[in-house]
Amino acid sequence: MFIFDVDGYVTGFGNPDWARTHSAATSTAPAVLDVLRAGATCVGKTIMDEMAYCIYGENKHYGTPRNPCAPDRVPGGSSSGSAVAVGAMLVDFSLGTDTGASVRLPASYCGILGFRPSHDTVSTVGVLPFAQSFDTVGWFARDPVILNLVGRVLLHLPDADPTRPTQIIIPEDCFCLSSVPSERTAQILVKSVEKLFGGQFVKHVILGDYVKDNVPSLQHFMDKENEGQEYDIPSLAALSSVMQLLQRYEFKSNHAEWVTKVNPDLGPGISGRVWKAIRTTQENIDICNSVRSELRAALTALLGDHGILAIPTAPGDPPKLQTDPATLARFRARAFNLLSIAGLSGFCQVSIPLGMHNNLPVSISLLAKHGSDAFLLSIVETLYDTLKGEIAMLRE
C-alpha cells in the first residue's frame, strides 16, 4: 500500500502531489519487516484512497481497483488495492491500515476476511499517520488460518489453545440499521454459535440504549450534533461525530502545513473533508476524549474477558461506482454509526464474509475488548467452517 515505508521507494499516500514533494523512504516499516522475516514475499504496493481520507476506494489519479465480487461497485477504502489483491486471489494476504474503516469496509465489500487489531498493538512506525490515536495496521486474507498466522506474527503472539467465548452479544438495533436481512447475517452467526457452543451463550441487547446510559459525556454531542437530524441510532451517531472530530483534529496536526503549502489536487469528497479538517479547532476535544474513555470502560464491562459483540460490518450493499455525492454522504453517515464502535473504543474487530445476497457480498463483524486479539483470531478460525455450512444450507 502507498502508506507503508519501503526502503528506497517514495511512500505516495495515494496522491501524486504528495509523491512529488517527498523523498524515498530510507527504511522499511517494522510491520512490513515482521511479515517478511516470517517468510512472506512482498510483490508490490497497492492503490489506496488519497491521504487515506475516504471509505470507497475510488482514486481519480491512479484508478479504482476493480471489486472482484461486484465489478460495478466500489471496492471500499482506503485500503482498496490491498483488499482487491486478496479478493482476486493475486496474493494470500495483504496489509492495510484502519483508522476509521479502511480494512473492515474493503474486506466486507470484497468478500474476504479483514482484521483491525486493538489500537497500539501493531507497530505503526514507518506508516504515514492519519490520526495516531486511531491508526492501526490491519490485514486481509481469504483463509482464517492465514489470517491467524499473520496476526500472530504482527502481534508477536505465542501459539495458544482456543478459548471458548463467555457470551455472544447481538445488538438488535445495529442489525436493524442494515439493509441486509438479519437472516443472512445475525441468524447465521447465532445458529453457528448454538451448534458449536450452545444457545446459552447468545445474548440480545439494544446497544444504542446501553451506550446512551453508560457514556454520560456523550449527551453533549447528542444535543448539539444530532439536533434536527434523523439517525436510526442517535447515540451511535453521536459516537461517530466524536470520532470524526478527533480524527480531523489529529489529521490537521499531522498535515495542515503540507496541505496549505502545496494545495494538492484532491478528488471529489476528499478535498472537502481535508479542508474541513484543516479548519478544525480545539473546541470540545477534551469532552471527546472523555467520551472515548467512558465508551471503552462501558464496552469492556458489557463484554467481559471473553465476550464478543456482533454487528454488521456495513449498513448495506457496496455503493455503485460513481454514485452521486449526496447518496454517498447518507451512506457514510449510517456506516460510521457501526464503524465508530471499534474505532473510538480501540477494540479489535474482524469482518467475516457470509457469501452473496442478491449477487452482492455480505459480511458480519465480531468485536472483542482491547487486547483480546489472539482470542478473536482463534474464534474466527473456530467458527468459519460452521458459518460456511450454514450459508450452504441457505442455498439448498
mmCIF file of C-alpha atoms in Angstrom:
data_model
loop_
_atom_site.group_PDB
_atom_site.id
_atom_site.type_symbol
_atom_site.label_atom_id
_atom_site.label_comp_id
_atom_site.label_asym_id
_atom_site.label_seq_id
_atom_site.Cartn_x
_atom_site.Cartn_y
_atom_site.Cartn_z
ATOM 1 C CA MET A 1 0.000 0.000 0.000
ATOM 2 C CA PHE A 2 1.164 3.577 -0.700
ATOM 3 C CA ILE A 3 1.117 4.269 3.057
ATOM 4 C CA PHE A 4 3.873 1.881 4.273
ATOM 5 C CA ASP A 5 7.541 2.881 4.067
ATOM 6 C CA VAL A 6 9.677 0.530 1.989
ATOM 7 C CA ASP A 7 13.375 1.362 1.842
ATOM 8 C CA GLY A 8 14.258 3.094 -1.420
ATOM 9 C CA TYR A 9 10.672 3.862 -2.512
ATOM 10 C CA VAL A 10 8.568 7.006 -2.140
ATOM 11 C CA THR A 11 5.578 6.465 0.156
ATOM 12 C CA GLY A 12 2.989 8.135 -2.054
ATOM 13 C CA PHE A 13 -0.111 8.390 0.213
ATOM 14 C CA GLY A 14 -2.395 7.842 -2.792
ATOM 15 C CA ASN A 15 -1.718 11.306 -4.232
ATOM 16 C CA PRO A 16 0.784 12.392 -6.920
ATOM 17 C CA ASP A 17 1.397 15.787 -5.284
ATOM 18 C CA TRP A 18 2.424 14.011 -2.093
ATOM 19 C CA ALA A 19 4.726 11.681 -4.024
ATOM 20 C CA ARG A 20 6.234 14.628 -5.921
ATOM 21 C CA THR A 21 7.039 16.560 -2.722
ATOM 22 C CA HIS A 22 8.515 13.709 -0.654
ATOM 23 C CA SER A 23 11.743 11.742 -0.860
ATOM 24 C CA ALA A 24 12.164 7.978 -0.925
ATOM 25 C CA ALA A 25 11.969 6.159 2.417
ATOM 26 C CA THR A 26 15.314 5.262 3.993
ATOM 27 C CA SER A 27 13.955 2.308 5.988
ATOM 28 C CA THR A 28 11.096 -0.198 5.894
ATOM 29 C CA ALA A 29 8.126 -0.146 8.275
ATOM 30 C CA PRO A 30 8.557 -2.700 11.115
ATOM 31 C CA ALA A 31 5.148 -4.276 10.339
ATOM 32 C CA VAL A 32 6.331 -4.998 6.804
ATOM 33 C CA LEU A 33 9.660 -6.325 8.085
ATOM 34 C CA ASP A 34 7.862 -8.621 10.537
ATOM 35 C CA VAL A 35 5.950 -10.481 7.837
ATOM 36 C CA LEU A 36 8.973 -10.581 5.509
ATOM 37 C CA ARG A 37 11.145 -12.100 8.239
ATOM 38 C CA ALA A 38 8.409 -14.678 8.888
ATOM 39 C CA GLY A 39 8.655 -15.855 5.283
ATOM 40 C CA ALA A 40 6.326 -13.607 3.288
ATOM 41 C CA THR A 41 7.267 -12.207 -0.109
ATOM 42 C CA CYS A 42 6.483 -8.598 -0.970
ATOM 43 C CA VAL A 43 5.108 -8.477 -4.514
ATOM 44 C CA GLY A 44 4.154 -4.810 -4.678
ATOM 45 C CA LYS A 45 2.455 -1.735 -3.261
ATOM 46 C CA THR A 46 -1.257 -1.208 -3.819
ATOM 47 C CA ILE A 47 -3.519 1.729 -4.655
ATOM 48 C CA MET A 48 -5.299 3.489 -1.807
ATOM 49 C CA ASP A 49 -7.617 6.446 -1.291
ATOM 50 C CA GLU A 50 -5.854 9.808 -1.233
ATOM 51 C CA MET A 51 -4.370 10.558 2.194
ATOM 52 C CA ALA A 52 -6.473 7.636 3.485
ATOM 53 C CA TYR A 53 -9.430 10.038 3.717
ATOM 54 C CA CYS A 54 -12.207 8.002 2.086
ATOM 55 C CA ILE A 55 -14.094 4.730 2.604
ATOM 56 C CA TYR A 56 -14.985 3.960 -1.029
ATOM 57 C CA GLY A 57 -11.694 3.234 -2.811
ATOM 58 C CA GLU A 58 -12.173 5.483 -5.852
ATOM 59 C CA ASN A 59 -8.901 7.265 -6.728
ATOM 60 C CA LYS A 60 -9.090 9.829 -9.539
ATOM 61 C CA HIS A 61 -5.314 9.828 -10.074
ATOM 62 C CA TYR A 62 -4.365 6.155 -10.063
ATOM 63 C CA GLY A 63 -7.668 4.496 -10.874
ATOM 64 C CA THR A 64 -10.092 2.429 -8.814
ATOM 65 C CA PRO A 65 -9.137 -1.201 -8.077
ATOM 66 C CA ARG A 66 -11.806 -3.497 -9.523
ATOM 67 C CA ASN A 67 -14.008 -5.161 -6.920
ATOM 68 C CA PRO A 68 -13.668 -8.902 -7.687
ATOM 69 C CA CYS A 69 -17.083 -9.702 -6.161
ATOM 70 C CA ALA A 70 -19.025 -6.894 -7.808
ATOM 71 C CA PRO A 71 -17.191 -5.060 -10.620
ATOM 72 C CA ASP A 72 -19.810 -2.288 -10.827
ATOM 73 C CA ARG A 73 -19.427 -1.488 -7.101
ATOM 74 C CA VAL A 74 -16.738 0.335 -5.109
ATOM 75 C CA PRO A 75 -14.077 -1.878 -3.519
ATOM 76 C CA GLY A 76 -14.112 0.090 -0.263
ATOM 77 C CA GLY A 77 -11.304 2.194 1.134
ATOM 78 C CA SER A 78 -8.958 3.448 1.991
ATOM 79 C CA SER A 79 -7.074 0.123 1.706
ATOM 80 C CA SER A 80 -8.775 -0.648 -1.606
ATOM 81 C CA GLY A 81 -5.914 -2.225 -3.554
ATOM 82 C CA SER A 82 -4.875 -4.443 -0.659
ATOM 83 C CA ALA A 83 -8.377 -5.889 -0.338
ATOM 84 C CA VAL A 84 -8.777 -6.375 -4.100
ATOM 85 C CA ALA A 85 -5.427 -8.161 -4.360
ATOM 86 C CA VAL A 86 -6.608 -10.749 -1.821
ATOM 87 C CA GLY A 87 -10.156 -10.973 -3.162
ATOM 88 C CA ALA A 88 -8.857 -11.507 -6.700
ATOM 89 C CA MET A 89 -6.543 -14.290 -5.450
ATOM 90 C CA LEU A 90 -3.407 -12.423 -6.506
ATOM 91 C CA VAL A 91 -1.903 -12.868 -3.014
ATOM 92 C CA ASP A 92 -2.621 -14.934 0.107
ATOM 93 C CA PHE A 93 -2.740 -11.899 2.395
ATOM 94 C CA SER A 94 -2.054 -8.188 2.377
ATOM 95 C CA LEU A 95 -1.525 -5.342 4.805
ATOM 96 C CA GLY A 96 -3.674 -2.248 5.120
ATOM 97 C CA THR A 97 -4.368 0.484 7.616
ATOM 98 C CA ASP A 98 -7.598 1.096 9.509
ATOM 99 C CA THR A 99 -8.249 4.435 11.206
ATOM 100 C CA GLY A 100 -11.972 4.812 10.612
ATOM 101 C CA ALA A 101 -12.924 1.878 8.390
ATOM 102 C CA SER A 102 -10.128 1.195 5.955
ATOM 103 C CA VAL A 103 -9.648 -2.554 6.476
ATOM 104 C CA ARG A 104 -13.077 -3.569 7.708
ATOM 105 C CA LEU A 105 -15.122 -1.964 4.937
ATOM 106 C CA PRO A 106 -12.975 -3.114 1.964
ATOM 107 C CA ALA A 107 -12.962 -6.627 3.421
ATOM 108 C CA SER A 108 -16.743 -6.578 3.580
ATOM 109 C CA TYR A 109 -17.153 -5.230 0.050
ATOM 110 C CA CYS A 110 -14.624 -7.642 -1.485
ATOM 111 C CA GLY A 111 -15.934 -10.753 0.282
ATOM 112 C CA ILE A 112 -12.819 -11.534 2.341
ATOM 113 C CA LEU A 113 -11.614 -11.533 5.937
ATOM 114 C CA GLY A 114 -10.293 -8.270 7.351
ATOM 115 C CA PHE A 115 -8.812 -7.702 10.812
ATOM 116 C CA ARG A 116 -8.448 -4.379 12.625
ATOM 117 C CA PRO A 117 -6.289 -5.052 15.709
ATOM 118 C CA SER A 118 -6.638 -3.387 19.086
ATOM 119 C CA HIS A 119 -5.227 0.100 18.898
ATOM 120 C CA ASP A 120 -1.480 0.394 19.569
ATOM 121 C CA THR A 121 -0.808 -3.359 19.438
ATOM 122 C CA VAL A 122 0.874 -3.463 15.991
ATOM 123 C CA SER A 123 3.675 -1.011 15.242
ATOM 124 C CA THR A 124 2.703 1.986 13.104
ATOM 125 C CA VAL A 125 6.298 3.208 12.811
ATOM 126 C CA GLY A 126 7.068 3.861 9.144
ATOM 127 C CA VAL A 127 3.366 4.205 8.331
ATOM 128 C CA LEU A 128 2.129 7.626 7.236
ATOM 129 C CA PRO A 129 -0.120 8.938 10.026
ATOM 130 C CA PHE A 130 -3.722 9.972 9.639
ATOM 131 C CA ALA A 131 -4.807 10.246 13.293
ATOM 132 C CA GLN A 132 -2.403 8.456 15.613
ATOM 133 C CA SER A 133 -4.829 7.751 18.442
ATOM 134 C CA PHE A 134 -6.943 5.761 15.948
ATOM 135 C CA ASP A 135 -4.433 4.465 13.376
ATOM 136 C CA THR A 136 -3.925 0.691 13.204
ATOM 137 C CA VAL A 137 -2.133 -1.692 10.856
ATOM 138 C CA GLY A 138 -4.586 -4.388 9.784
ATOM 139 C CA TRP A 139 -4.552 -7.256 7.318
ATOM 140 C CA PHE A 140 -6.672 -9.179 4.806
ATOM 141 C CA ALA A 141 -6.886 -12.890 3.955
ATOM 142 C CA ARG A 142 -9.292 -15.385 2.374
ATOM 143 C CA ASP A 143 -8.368 -18.208 4.764
ATOM 144 C CA PRO A 144 -8.917 -17.857 8.543
ATOM 145 C CA VAL A 145 -5.799 -19.932 9.224
ATOM 146 C CA ILE A 146 -3.677 -17.446 7.278
ATOM 147 C CA LEU A 147 -5.468 -14.548 8.967
ATOM 148 C CA ASN A 148 -4.497 -16.048 12.327
ATOM 149 C CA LEU A 149 -0.897 -16.766 11.289
ATOM 150 C CA VAL A 150 -0.338 -13.227 10.015
ATOM 151 C CA GLY A 151 -1.896 -11.844 13.176
ATOM 152 C CA ARG A 152 0.404 -13.854 15.408
ATOM 153 C CA VAL A 153 3.418 -12.524 13.513
ATOM 154 C CA LEU A 154 2.319 -8.882 13.621
ATOM 155 C CA LEU A 155 1.127 -9.046 17.229
ATOM 156 C CA HIS A 156 4.138 -11.135 18.343
ATOM 157 C CA LEU A 157 1.833 -13.721 19.910
ATOM 158 C CA PRO A 158 2.797 -17.221 21.056
ATOM 159 C CA ASP A 159 0.714 -20.206 19.988
ATOM 160 C CA ALA A 160 -2.173 -20.811 22.371
ATOM 161 C CA ASP A 161 -5.162 -23.106 22.702
ATOM 162 C CA PRO A 162 -8.505 -21.635 21.561
ATOM 163 C CA THR A 163 -10.688 -20.111 24.279
ATOM 164 C CA ARG A 164 -14.461 -20.500 24.337
ATOM 165 C CA PRO A 165 -16.469 -17.272 24.353
ATOM 166 C CA THR A 166 -18.431 -16.493 27.502
ATOM 167 C CA GLN A 167 -21.162 -14.702 25.523
ATOM 168 C CA ILE A 168 -22.046 -13.573 22.008
ATOM 169 C CA ILE A 169 -23.947 -10.289 22.131
ATOM 170 C CA ILE A 170 -26.364 -9.490 19.309
ATOM 171 C CA PRO A 171 -27.367 -5.787 19.284
ATOM 172 C CA GLU A 172 -30.728 -5.886 17.562
ATOM 173 C CA ASP A 173 -30.748 -2.156 16.785
ATOM 174 C CA CYS A 174 -27.465 -2.417 14.881
ATOM 175 C CA PHE A 175 -28.800 -5.185 12.666
ATOM 176 C CA CYS A 176 -31.958 -3.145 12.026
ATOM 177 C CA LEU A 177 -29.654 -0.398 10.706
ATOM 178 C CA SER A 178 -28.550 -2.689 7.874
ATOM 179 C CA SER A 179 -30.494 -3.117 4.641
ATOM 180 C CA VAL A 180 -29.354 -6.768 4.510
ATOM 181 C CA PRO A 181 -31.905 -9.093 6.194
ATOM 182 C CA SER A 182 -30.760 -10.396 9.572
ATOM 183 C CA GLU A 183 -31.482 -13.952 8.360
ATOM 184 C CA ARG A 184 -28.377 -13.529 6.177
ATOM 185 C CA THR A 185 -26.181 -12.155 8.960
ATOM 186 C CA ALA A 186 -27.101 -12.371 12.639
ATOM 187 C CA GLN A 187 -29.156 -15.559 12.374
ATOM 188 C CA ILE A 188 -26.363 -17.389 10.545
ATOM 189 C CA LEU A 189 -23.999 -16.454 13.362
ATOM 190 C CA VAL A 190 -26.484 -17.451 16.070
ATOM 191 C CA LYS A 191 -27.103 -20.871 14.501
ATOM 192 C CA SER A 192 -23.364 -21.457 14.190
ATOM 193 C CA VAL A 193 -22.717 -20.449 17.796
ATOM 194 C CA GLU A 194 -25.527 -22.698 19.008
ATOM 195 C CA LYS A 195 -24.046 -25.663 17.134
ATOM 196 C CA LEU A 196 -20.534 -25.085 18.472
ATOM 197 C CA PHE A 197 -21.079 -23.721 21.967
ATOM 198 C CA GLY A 198 -24.798 -23.920 22.836
ATOM 199 C CA GLY A 199 -27.636 -21.416 22.843
ATOM 200 C CA GLN A 200 -26.921 -20.159 26.354
ATOM 201 C CA PHE A 201 -24.024 -18.076 25.010
ATOM 202 C CA VAL A 202 -26.243 -15.771 22.901
ATOM 203 C CA LYS A 203 -27.495 -12.543 24.446
ATOM 204 C CA HIS A 204 -29.618 -9.839 22.770
ATOM 205 C CA VAL A 205 -29.242 -6.138 23.644
ATOM 206 C CA ILE A 206 -30.141 -2.681 22.363
ATOM 207 C CA LEU A 207 -26.654 -1.224 22.040
ATOM 208 C CA GLY A 208 -27.786 2.348 21.425
ATOM 209 C CA ASP A 209 -29.592 2.437 24.762
ATOM 210 C CA TYR A 210 -26.654 0.842 26.565
ATOM 211 C CA VAL A 211 -24.238 3.409 25.151
ATOM 212 C CA LYS A 212 -26.576 6.303 25.944
ATOM 213 C CA ASP A 213 -26.960 5.134 29.560
ATOM 214 C CA ASN A 214 -23.280 4.357 30.185
ATOM 215 C CA VAL A 215 -21.388 7.095 28.320
ATOM 216 C CA PRO A 216 -22.613 10.258 30.094
ATOM 217 C CA SER A 217 -20.297 12.699 28.298
ATOM 218 C CA LEU A 218 -21.923 11.688 25.019
ATOM 219 C CA GLN A 219 -25.030 13.680 25.911
ATOM 220 C CA HIS A 220 -23.224 16.866 24.876
ATOM 221 C CA PHE A 221 -22.945 15.598 21.301
ATOM 222 C CA MET A 222 -26.422 14.115 21.165
ATOM 223 C CA ASP A 223 -27.795 17.557 21.996
ATOM 224 C CA LYS A 224 -25.529 19.611 19.755
ATOM 225 C CA GLU A 225 -24.578 17.419 16.816
ATOM 226 C CA ASN A 226 -27.767 15.456 16.238
ATOM 227 C CA GLU A 227 -30.385 18.144 16.749
ATOM 228 C CA GLY A 228 -32.797 18.181 13.819
ATOM 229 C CA GLN A 229 -31.167 15.222 12.116
ATOM 230 C CA GLU A 230 -32.606 11.761 11.660
ATOM 231 C CA TYR A 231 -30.487 8.847 12.846
ATOM 232 C CA ASP A 232 -31.631 5.315 13.458
ATOM 233 C CA ILE A 233 -29.336 5.037 16.497
ATOM 234 C CA PRO A 234 -28.777 8.538 17.935
ATOM 235 C CA SER A 235 -26.137 7.547 20.491
ATOM 236 C CA LEU A 236 -24.037 5.738 17.876
ATOM 237 C CA ALA A 237 -24.406 8.704 15.518
ATOM 238 C CA ALA A 238 -23.062 10.857 18.339
ATOM 239 C CA LEU A 239 -20.121 8.458 18.757
ATOM 240 C CA SER A 240 -19.445 8.927 15.057
ATOM 241 C CA SER A 241 -19.431 12.709 15.499
ATOM 242 C CA VAL A 242 -16.937 12.412 18.346
ATOM 243 C CA MET A 243 -14.649 10.068 16.429
ATOM 244 C CA GLN A 244 -14.629 12.191 13.305
ATOM 245 C CA LEU A 245 -13.952 15.386 15.254
ATOM 246 C CA LEU A 246 -10.954 13.816 16.996
ATOM 247 C CA GLN A 247 -9.674 12.428 13.718
ATOM 248 C CA ARG A 248 -9.985 15.786 11.965
ATOM 249 C CA TYR A 249 -8.071 17.472 14.779
ATOM 250 C CA GLU A 250 -5.241 14.932 14.643
ATOM 251 C CA PHE A 251 -5.160 14.982 10.831
ATOM 252 C CA LYS A 252 -4.755 18.766 10.992
ATOM 253 C CA SER A 253 -1.833 18.435 13.403
ATOM 254 C CA ASN A 254 -0.149 15.974 11.047
ATOM 255 C CA HIS A 255 -0.804 17.502 7.637
ATOM 256 C CA ALA A 256 -2.052 21.118 7.801
ATOM 257 C CA GLU A 257 1.359 22.570 6.952
ATOM 258 C CA TRP A 258 1.768 20.417 3.836
ATOM 259 C CA VAL A 259 -1.824 20.876 2.645
ATOM 260 C CA THR A 260 -1.759 24.675 2.966
ATOM 261 C CA LYS A 261 1.676 24.960 1.345
ATOM 262 C CA VAL A 262 1.112 22.588 -1.598
ATOM 263 C CA ASN A 263 -2.674 22.944 -2.108
ATOM 264 C CA PRO A 264 -2.787 19.408 -3.547
ATOM 265 C CA ASP A 265 -5.123 18.240 -6.295
ATOM 266 C CA LEU A 266 -7.588 16.064 -4.370
ATOM 267 C CA GLY A 267 -10.550 14.041 -5.599
ATOM 268 C CA PRO A 268 -14.206 14.954 -5.026
ATOM 269 C CA GLY A 269 -15.348 14.445 -1.462
ATOM 270 C CA ILE A 270 -11.793 14.033 -0.196
ATOM 271 C CA SER A 271 -10.945 17.678 -0.834
ATOM 272 C CA GLY A 272 -13.875 18.861 1.268
ATOM 273 C CA ARG A 273 -13.001 16.537 4.157
ATOM 274 C CA VAL A 274 -9.329 17.546 4.104
ATOM 275 C CA TRP A 275 -10.054 21.271 4.177
ATOM 276 C CA LYS A 276 -12.712 20.800 6.868
ATOM 277 C CA ALA A 277 -10.040 19.088 8.962
ATOM 278 C CA ILE A 278 -7.605 21.952 8.375
ATOM 279 C CA ARG A 279 -10.201 24.373 9.790
ATOM 280 C CA THR A 280 -10.868 22.253 12.907
ATOM 281 C CA THR A 281 -10.320 23.917 16.299
ATOM 282 C CA GLN A 282 -9.641 22.545 19.798
ATOM 283 C CA GLU A 283 -13.249 23.125 20.856
ATOM 284 C CA ASN A 284 -14.789 20.039 22.537
ATOM 285 C CA ILE A 285 -11.600 17.950 22.202
ATOM 286 C CA ASP A 286 -11.413 17.341 25.966
ATOM 287 C CA ILE A 287 -15.047 16.184 26.054
ATOM 288 C CA CYS A 288 -14.368 13.915 23.074
ATOM 289 C CA ASN A 289 -11.548 12.246 24.972
ATOM 290 C CA SER A 290 -13.873 11.756 27.962
ATOM 291 C CA VAL A 291 -16.384 10.044 25.672
ATOM 292 C CA ARG A 292 -13.652 7.739 24.397
ATOM 293 C CA SER A 293 -12.588 6.719 27.915
ATOM 294 C CA GLU A 294 -16.176 6.165 29.044
ATOM 295 C CA LEU A 295 -17.018 4.135 25.951
ATOM 296 C CA ARG A 296 -14.056 1.812 26.384
ATOM 297 C CA ALA A 297 -14.978 1.243 30.040
ATOM 298 C CA ALA A 298 -18.662 0.661 29.202
ATOM 299 C CA LEU A 299 -17.969 -1.820 26.406
ATOM 300 C CA THR A 300 -15.337 -3.617 28.480
ATOM 301 C CA ALA A 301 -17.931 -4.072 31.223
ATOM 302 C CA LEU A 302 -20.508 -5.287 28.679
ATOM 303 C CA LEU A 303 -18.249 -7.888 27.065
ATOM 304 C CA GLY A 304 -16.050 -9.052 29.927
ATOM 305 C CA ASP A 305 -12.886 -11.031 29.276
ATOM 306 C CA HIS A 306 -14.157 -13.371 26.571
ATOM 307 C CA GLY A 307 -17.361 -11.818 25.313
ATOM 308 C CA ILE A 308 -17.982 -10.965 21.656
ATOM 309 C CA LEU A 309 -20.106 -8.205 20.172
ATOM 310 C CA ALA A 310 -21.524 -8.959 16.712
ATOM 311 C CA ILE A 311 -22.535 -6.148 14.350
ATOM 312 C CA PRO A 312 -22.986 -5.671 10.608
ATOM 313 C CA THR A 313 -19.673 -4.547 9.118
ATOM 314 C CA ALA A 314 -21.503 -2.177 6.770
ATOM 315 C CA PRO A 315 -25.066 -0.819 6.697
ATOM 316 C CA GLY A 316 -25.813 -2.314 3.309
ATOM 317 C CA ASP A 317 -24.575 -3.223 -0.146
ATOM 318 C CA PRO A 318 -21.409 -1.650 -1.562
ATOM 319 C CA PRO A 319 -22.337 1.603 -3.343
ATOM 320 C CA LYS A 320 -22.182 1.618 -7.129
ATOM 321 C CA LEU A 321 -19.181 3.225 -8.790
ATOM 322 C CA GLN A 322 -19.607 6.973 -9.322
ATOM 323 C CA THR A 323 -22.630 7.214 -7.047
ATOM 324 C CA ASP A 324 -23.761 10.818 -6.542
ATOM 325 C CA PRO A 325 -22.163 12.585 -3.533
ATOM 326 C CA ALA A 326 -25.435 13.149 -1.644
ATOM 327 C CA THR A 327 -26.254 9.431 -1.650
ATOM 328 C CA LEU A 328 -22.711 8.593 -0.576
ATOM 329 C CA ALA A 329 -22.920 11.105 2.274
ATOM 330 C CA ARG A 330 -26.049 9.429 3.658
ATOM 331 C CA PHE A 331 -24.439 6.008 3.348
ATOM 332 C CA ARG A 332 -21.268 7.267 5.049
ATOM 333 C CA ALA A 333 -23.272 8.610 7.995
ATOM 334 C CA ARG A 334 -25.017 5.265 8.503
ATOM 335 C CA ALA A 335 -21.751 3.354 8.099
ATOM 336 C CA PHE A 336 -19.986 5.315 10.817
ATOM 337 C CA ASN A 337 -22.791 4.500 13.262
ATOM 338 C CA LEU A 338 -21.304 0.992 13.142
ATOM 339 C CA LEU A 339 -17.649 1.670 12.405
ATOM 340 C CA SER A 340 -17.142 4.135 15.268
ATOM 341 C CA ILE A 341 -17.741 1.445 17.914
ATOM 342 C CA ALA A 342 -14.326 -0.190 17.487
ATOM 343 C CA GLY A 343 -12.714 2.995 16.198
ATOM 344 C CA LEU A 344 -13.460 5.045 19.305
ATOM 345 C CA SER A 345 -13.064 2.240 21.866
ATOM 346 C CA GLY A 346 -9.834 0.889 20.356
ATOM 347 C CA PHE A 347 -11.282 -2.647 20.394
ATOM 348 C CA CYS A 348 -10.268 -5.295 17.877
ATOM 349 C CA GLN A 349 -12.720 -6.165 15.105
ATOM 350 C CA VAL A 350 -12.829 -8.757 12.342
ATOM 351 C CA SER A 351 -15.055 -8.684 9.270
ATOM 352 C CA ILE A 352 -16.133 -12.174 8.154
ATOM 353 C CA PRO A 353 -17.639 -12.845 4.703
ATOM 354 C CA LEU A 354 -21.021 -14.592 4.620
ATOM 355 C CA GLY A 355 -21.303 -15.309 0.915
ATOM 356 C CA MET A 356 -23.501 -13.407 -1.508
ATOM 357 C CA HIS A 357 -27.010 -11.985 -1.200
ATOM 358 C CA ASN A 358 -28.673 -10.670 -4.366
ATOM 359 C CA ASN A 359 -25.316 -11.174 -6.093
ATOM 360 C CA LEU A 360 -23.536 -8.823 -3.690
ATOM 361 C CA PRO A 361 -21.148 -9.677 -0.827
ATOM 362 C CA VAL A 362 -22.475 -9.934 2.727
ATOM 363 C CA SER A 363 -20.473 -9.883 5.951
ATOM 364 C CA ILE A 364 -20.686 -9.735 9.725
ATOM 365 C CA SER A 365 -18.220 -8.310 12.240
ATOM 366 C CA LEU A 366 -17.113 -9.588 15.624
ATOM 367 C CA LEU A 367 -15.561 -7.284 18.237
ATOM 368 C CA ALA A 368 -13.663 -8.139 21.420
ATOM 369 C CA LYS A 369 -12.242 -5.943 24.140
ATOM 370 C CA HIS A 370 -8.907 -4.186 23.749
ATOM 371 C CA GLY A 371 -6.013 -6.646 23.881
ATOM 372 C CA SER A 372 -8.150 -9.705 23.055
ATOM 373 C CA ASP A 373 -6.764 -10.055 19.528
ATOM 374 C CA ALA A 374 -5.483 -13.636 19.946
ATOM 375 C CA PHE A 375 -8.856 -14.706 21.322
ATOM 376 C CA LEU A 376 -10.741 -13.068 18.432
ATOM 377 C CA LEU A 377 -8.447 -14.580 15.791
ATOM 378 C CA SER A 378 -8.946 -18.057 17.236
ATOM 379 C CA ILE A 379 -12.729 -17.600 17.378
ATOM 380 C CA VAL A 380 -12.781 -16.764 13.663
ATOM 381 C CA GLU A 381 -10.850 -19.942 12.897
ATOM 382 C CA THR A 382 -13.197 -21.987 15.091
ATOM 383 C CA LEU A 383 -16.414 -20.508 13.647
ATOM 384 C CA TYR A 384 -15.522 -20.228 9.979
ATOM 385 C CA ASP A 385 -16.384 -23.696 8.669
ATOM 386 C CA THR A 386 -19.650 -23.800 10.603
ATOM 387 C CA LEU A 387 -20.625 -20.391 9.218
ATOM 388 C CA LYS A 388 -19.884 -21.657 5.696
ATOM 389 C CA GLY A 389 -22.068 -24.702 6.382
ATOM 390 C CA GLU A 390 -24.990 -22.507 7.436
ATOM 391 C CA ILE A 391 -24.590 -20.393 4.294
ATOM 392 C CA ALA A 392 -24.554 -23.523 2.126
ATOM 393 C CA MET A 393 -27.810 -24.709 3.731
ATOM 394 C CA LEU A 394 -29.477 -21.467 2.641
ATOM 395 C CA ARG A 395 -28.715 -22.289 -0.976
ATOM 396 C CA GLU A 396 -30.286 -25.738 -0.798
#
